[in-house]
Coordinates of C-alpha atoms in Angstrom, one line a residue:
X233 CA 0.0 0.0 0.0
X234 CA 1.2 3.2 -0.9
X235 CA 1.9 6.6 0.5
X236 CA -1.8 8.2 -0.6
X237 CA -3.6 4.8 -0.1
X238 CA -2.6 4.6 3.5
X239 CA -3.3 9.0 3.7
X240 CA -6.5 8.0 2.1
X241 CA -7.6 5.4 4.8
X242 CA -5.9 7.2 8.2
X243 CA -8.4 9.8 6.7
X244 CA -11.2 7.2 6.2
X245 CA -10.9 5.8 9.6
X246 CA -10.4 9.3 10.8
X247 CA -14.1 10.5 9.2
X248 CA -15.3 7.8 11.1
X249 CA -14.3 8.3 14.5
X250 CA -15.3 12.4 14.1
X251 CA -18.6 11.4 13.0
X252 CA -19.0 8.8 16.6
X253 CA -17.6 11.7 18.6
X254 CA -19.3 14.6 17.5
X255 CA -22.7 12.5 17.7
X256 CA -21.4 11.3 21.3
X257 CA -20.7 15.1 22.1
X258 CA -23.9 16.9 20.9
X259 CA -25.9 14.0 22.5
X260 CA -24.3 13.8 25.9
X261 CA -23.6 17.5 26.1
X262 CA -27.6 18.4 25.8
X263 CA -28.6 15.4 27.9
X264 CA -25.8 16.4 30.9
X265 CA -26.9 19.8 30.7
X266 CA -30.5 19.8 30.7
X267 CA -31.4 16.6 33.6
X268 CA -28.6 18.0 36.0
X269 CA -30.3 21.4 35.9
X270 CA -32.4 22.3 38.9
X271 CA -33.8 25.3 36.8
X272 CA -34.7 23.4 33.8
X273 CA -36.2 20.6 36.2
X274 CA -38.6 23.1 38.2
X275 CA -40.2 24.3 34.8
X276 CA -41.2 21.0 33.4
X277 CA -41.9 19.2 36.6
X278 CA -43.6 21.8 38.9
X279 CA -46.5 22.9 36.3
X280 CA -50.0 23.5 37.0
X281 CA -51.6 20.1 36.6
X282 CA -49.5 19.0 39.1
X283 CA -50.1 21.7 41.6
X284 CA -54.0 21.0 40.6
X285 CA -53.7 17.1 41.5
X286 CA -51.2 18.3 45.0
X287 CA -54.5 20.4 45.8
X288 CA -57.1 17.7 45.1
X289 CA -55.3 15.4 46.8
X290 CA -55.0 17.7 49.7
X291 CA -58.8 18.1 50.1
X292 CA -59.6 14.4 49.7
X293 CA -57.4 13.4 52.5
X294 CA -58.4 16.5 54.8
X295 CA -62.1 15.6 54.1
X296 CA -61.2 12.1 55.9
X297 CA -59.2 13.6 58.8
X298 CA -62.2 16.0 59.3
X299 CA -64.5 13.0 59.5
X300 CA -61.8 11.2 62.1
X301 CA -61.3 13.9 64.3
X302 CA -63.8 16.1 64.4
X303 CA -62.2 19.3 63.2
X304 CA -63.7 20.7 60.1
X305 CA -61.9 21.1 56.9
X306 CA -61.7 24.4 56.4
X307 CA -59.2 25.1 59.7
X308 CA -56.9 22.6 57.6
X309 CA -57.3 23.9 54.3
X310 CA -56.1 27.2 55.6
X311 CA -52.8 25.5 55.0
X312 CA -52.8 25.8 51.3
X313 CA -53.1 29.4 52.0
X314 CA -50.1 29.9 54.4
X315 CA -48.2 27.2 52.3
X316 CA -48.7 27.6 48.9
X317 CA -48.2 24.8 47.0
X318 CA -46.7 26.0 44.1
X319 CA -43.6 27.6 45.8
X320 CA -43.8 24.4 48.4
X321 CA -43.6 22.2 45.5
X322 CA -40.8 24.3 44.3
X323 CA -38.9 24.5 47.6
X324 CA -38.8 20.6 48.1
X325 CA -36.8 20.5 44.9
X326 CA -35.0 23.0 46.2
X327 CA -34.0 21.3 49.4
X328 CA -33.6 18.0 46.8
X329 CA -31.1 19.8 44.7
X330 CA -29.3 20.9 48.6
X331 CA -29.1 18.0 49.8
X332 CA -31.7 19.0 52.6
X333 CA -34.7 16.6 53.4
X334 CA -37.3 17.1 50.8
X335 CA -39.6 15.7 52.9
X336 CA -40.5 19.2 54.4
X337 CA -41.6 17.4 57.1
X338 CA -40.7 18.8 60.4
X339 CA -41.6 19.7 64.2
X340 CA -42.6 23.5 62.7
X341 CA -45.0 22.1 60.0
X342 CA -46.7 19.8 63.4
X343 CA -46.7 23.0 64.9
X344 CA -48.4 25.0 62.8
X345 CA -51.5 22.7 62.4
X346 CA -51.4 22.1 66.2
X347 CA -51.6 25.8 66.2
X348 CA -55.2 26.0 64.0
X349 CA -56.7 23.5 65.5
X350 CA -55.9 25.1 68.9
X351 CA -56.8 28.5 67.8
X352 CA -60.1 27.0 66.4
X353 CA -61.1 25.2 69.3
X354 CA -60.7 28.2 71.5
X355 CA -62.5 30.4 69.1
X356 CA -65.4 28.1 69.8
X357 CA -65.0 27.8 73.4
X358 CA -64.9 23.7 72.6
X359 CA -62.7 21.6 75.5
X360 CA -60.2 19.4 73.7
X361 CA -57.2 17.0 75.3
X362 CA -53.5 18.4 74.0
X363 CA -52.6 14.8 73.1
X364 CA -55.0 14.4 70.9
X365 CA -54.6 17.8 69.4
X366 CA -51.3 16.9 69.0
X367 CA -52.0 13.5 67.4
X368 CA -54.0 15.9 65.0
X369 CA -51.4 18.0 64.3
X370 CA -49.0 14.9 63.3
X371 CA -51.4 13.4 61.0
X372 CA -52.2 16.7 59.4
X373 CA -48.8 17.6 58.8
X374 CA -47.6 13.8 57.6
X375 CA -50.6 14.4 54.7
X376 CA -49.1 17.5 54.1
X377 CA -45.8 16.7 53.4
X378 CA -46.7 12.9 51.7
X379 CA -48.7 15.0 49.2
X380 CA -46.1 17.5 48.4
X381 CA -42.8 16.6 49.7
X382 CA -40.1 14.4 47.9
X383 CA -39.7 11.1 49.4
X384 CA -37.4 8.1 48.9
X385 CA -35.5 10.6 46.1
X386 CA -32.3 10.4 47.4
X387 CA -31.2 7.5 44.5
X388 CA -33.1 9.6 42.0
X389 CA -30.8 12.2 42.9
X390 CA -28.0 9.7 42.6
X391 CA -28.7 8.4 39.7
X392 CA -29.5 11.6 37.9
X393 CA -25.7 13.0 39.3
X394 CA -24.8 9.8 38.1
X395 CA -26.3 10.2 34.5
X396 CA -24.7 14.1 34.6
X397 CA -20.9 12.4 35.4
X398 CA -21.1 9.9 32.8
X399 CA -22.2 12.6 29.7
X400 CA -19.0 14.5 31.1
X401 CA -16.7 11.8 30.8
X402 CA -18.2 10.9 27.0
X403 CA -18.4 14.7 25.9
X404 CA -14.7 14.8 27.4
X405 CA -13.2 11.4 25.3
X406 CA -14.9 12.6 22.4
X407 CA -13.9 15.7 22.8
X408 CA -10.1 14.5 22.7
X409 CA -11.2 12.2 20.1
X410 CA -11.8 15.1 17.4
X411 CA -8.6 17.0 18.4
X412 CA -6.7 14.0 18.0
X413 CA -8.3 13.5 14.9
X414 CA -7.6 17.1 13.7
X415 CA -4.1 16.7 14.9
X416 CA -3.5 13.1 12.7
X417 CA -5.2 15.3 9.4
X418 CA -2.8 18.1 10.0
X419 CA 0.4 16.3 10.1
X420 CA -0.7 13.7 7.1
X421 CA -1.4 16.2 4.8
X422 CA 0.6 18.7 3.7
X423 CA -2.4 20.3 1.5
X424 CA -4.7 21.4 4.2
X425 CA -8.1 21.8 2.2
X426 CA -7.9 18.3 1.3
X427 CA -7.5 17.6 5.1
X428 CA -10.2 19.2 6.3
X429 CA -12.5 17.9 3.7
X430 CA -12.1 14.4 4.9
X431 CA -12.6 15.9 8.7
X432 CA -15.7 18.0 7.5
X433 CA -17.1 14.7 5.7
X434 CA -16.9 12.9 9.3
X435 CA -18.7 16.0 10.9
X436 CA -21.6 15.6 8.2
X437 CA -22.2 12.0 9.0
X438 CA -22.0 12.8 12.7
X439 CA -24.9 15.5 12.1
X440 CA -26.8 12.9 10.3
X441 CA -26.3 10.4 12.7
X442 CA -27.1 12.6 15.9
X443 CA -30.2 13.2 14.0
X444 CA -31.0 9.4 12.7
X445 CA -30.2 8.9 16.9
X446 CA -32.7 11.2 18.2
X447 CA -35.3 9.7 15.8
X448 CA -34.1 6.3 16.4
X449 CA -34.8 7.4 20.5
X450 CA -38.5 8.7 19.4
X451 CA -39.5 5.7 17.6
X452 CA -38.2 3.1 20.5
X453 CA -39.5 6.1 23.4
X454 CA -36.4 5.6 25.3
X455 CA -37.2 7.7 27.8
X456 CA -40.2 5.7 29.3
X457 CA -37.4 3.2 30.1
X458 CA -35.8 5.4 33.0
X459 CA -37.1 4.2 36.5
X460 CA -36.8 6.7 39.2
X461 CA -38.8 7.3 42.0
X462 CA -41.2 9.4 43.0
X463 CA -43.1 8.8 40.0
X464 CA -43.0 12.9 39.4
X465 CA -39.1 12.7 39.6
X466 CA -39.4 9.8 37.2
X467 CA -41.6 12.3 35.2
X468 CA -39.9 15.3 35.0
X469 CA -36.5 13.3 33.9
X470 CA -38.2 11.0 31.4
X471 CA -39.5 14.9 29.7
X472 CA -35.8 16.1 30.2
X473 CA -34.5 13.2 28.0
X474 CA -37.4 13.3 25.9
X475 CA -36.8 17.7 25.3
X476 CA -33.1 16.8 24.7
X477 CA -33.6 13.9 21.9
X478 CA -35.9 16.8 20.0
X479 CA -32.9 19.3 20.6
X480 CA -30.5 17.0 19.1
X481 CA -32.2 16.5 16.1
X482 CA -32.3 19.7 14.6
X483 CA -28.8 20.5 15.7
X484 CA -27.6 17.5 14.4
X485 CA -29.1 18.6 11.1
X486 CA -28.1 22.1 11.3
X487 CA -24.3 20.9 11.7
X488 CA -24.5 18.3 8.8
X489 CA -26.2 21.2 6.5
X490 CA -23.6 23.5 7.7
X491 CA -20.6 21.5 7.2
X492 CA -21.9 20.0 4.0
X493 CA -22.0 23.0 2.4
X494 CA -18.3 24.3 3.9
X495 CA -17.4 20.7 2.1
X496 CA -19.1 21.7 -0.7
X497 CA -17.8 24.9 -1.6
X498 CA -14.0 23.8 -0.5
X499 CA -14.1 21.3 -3.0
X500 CA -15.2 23.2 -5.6
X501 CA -12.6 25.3 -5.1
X502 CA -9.8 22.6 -5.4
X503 CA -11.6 21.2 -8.3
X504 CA -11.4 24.9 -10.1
X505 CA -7.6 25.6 -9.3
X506 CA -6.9 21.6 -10.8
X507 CA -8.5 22.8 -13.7
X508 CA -6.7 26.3 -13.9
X509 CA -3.3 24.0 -13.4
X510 CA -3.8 21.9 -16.2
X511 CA -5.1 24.9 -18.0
X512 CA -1.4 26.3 -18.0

């Protein structure tokens, strides 16, 4: 094999491995970025429907502690006014995110309902036994915080850090793949344009292939696979990944397009200055 054949296939081989990283980079970058980020996370997971079902579930489970204990509804559902459940909602992420409990649940939150009911009962001059006040309180605040805290999420916390640390690692190796690559096309040719034609040929294919990957991911629904818990946690992740495979697409196209036409026009100019050449 000669001197161009083996140029020729270092710079097959070479296309190859820039399309695999560049898809690897695009997809891991988006993916790292978007699940790890607490911001990003709060918008798609704290919505409205889900501050809707918090609330319903909130006055379902009151209505039963009304009907156990006697005190009406209304002097617990004066909690989703001092607490509102949107920026409660928001704050258990928040305490997720810290490393705090997420539970929210705490001797303040059994205070405050032992508070209402106290305050309630002496409004209405009723006689009521502190224990069983404060049984009231606990129970209150436990439906509280079930319906609205974050429970059992430390390993979805893990797991998503885990999911963040891996896309660094793969945008990192693919990252040195490319400039590796770059370096191999720079020292094997002593024409550059033709170089970088064989490293722009790698970048198209790695467009098309983030792209054929994304759609590939929609087809199969990849993201329904993730198993996290809560099932809201699980939710809001599985919409990340689901938000970042549409991303990739049209970036992945938007780069193939892009270096396509840099490919295009390079070699059109190598093809008019051969012809001038043999022209003279």
């Amino acid at each position: 094999m000669g001197l161009s054949e083996t140029r020729k296939l270092l710079s097959a081989i070479n296309a190859v491995f820039t399309a695999i990283a560049l898809a690897a980079m695009i997809i891991s970058g988006t993916l790292g970025a978007l699940i790890s980020s607490e911001t990003f996370l709060e918008k798609i997971m704290i919505t409205d429907e889900l501050v809707s079902q918090c609330d319903s579930q909130l006055d379902k489970k009151f209505t039963v502690l009304e009907a156990e204990t006697g005190i009406p509804f209304r002097v617990f559902e004066q909690s989703k006014e001092d607490y509102n459940i949107e920026r409660t909602l928001k704050l258990a992420l928040q305490k997720l995110y810290g490393g705090e409990d997420p539970t929210l649940y705490n001797n303040n939150i059994v205070e405050y309902f032992e508070r209402l009911c106290t305050e309630f009962l002496d409004d209405s001059g009723l006689k009521y036994n502190k224990a069983d006040i404060k049984r009231t309180a606990e129970k209150a605040a436990v439906i509280y915080c079930d319906t609205i805290g974050f429970h059992g999420s430390d390993f979805s916390v893990n797991r998503v850090r885990a999911i963040k640390n891996t896309c660094s690692k793969i945008g990192l190796t693919a990252l040195m793949i490319l400039l590796v690559g770059m370096l191999i096309t720079a020292i094997i040719y002593s024409e550059k344009n033709k170089g970088i034609i064989y490293v722009l040929s790698g970048v198209t294919a790695g467009g098309i292939g983030t792209a054929l990957s994304g759609i590939l991911c929609f087809a199969f629904g990849v993201w329904k696979k993730i198993v996290l818990y809560p099932d809201v946690f699980a939710g809001a992740v599985g919409n990340a990944v689901k938000i970042c495979i549409g991303v990739t697409i049209p970036v992945g196209l938007v780069i193939a397009a892009a270096a396509f036409i840099i490919m295009f026009l390079m070699q059109r100019k190598i093809d008019n200055n051969s012809k001038r050449a043999i022209v003279v």
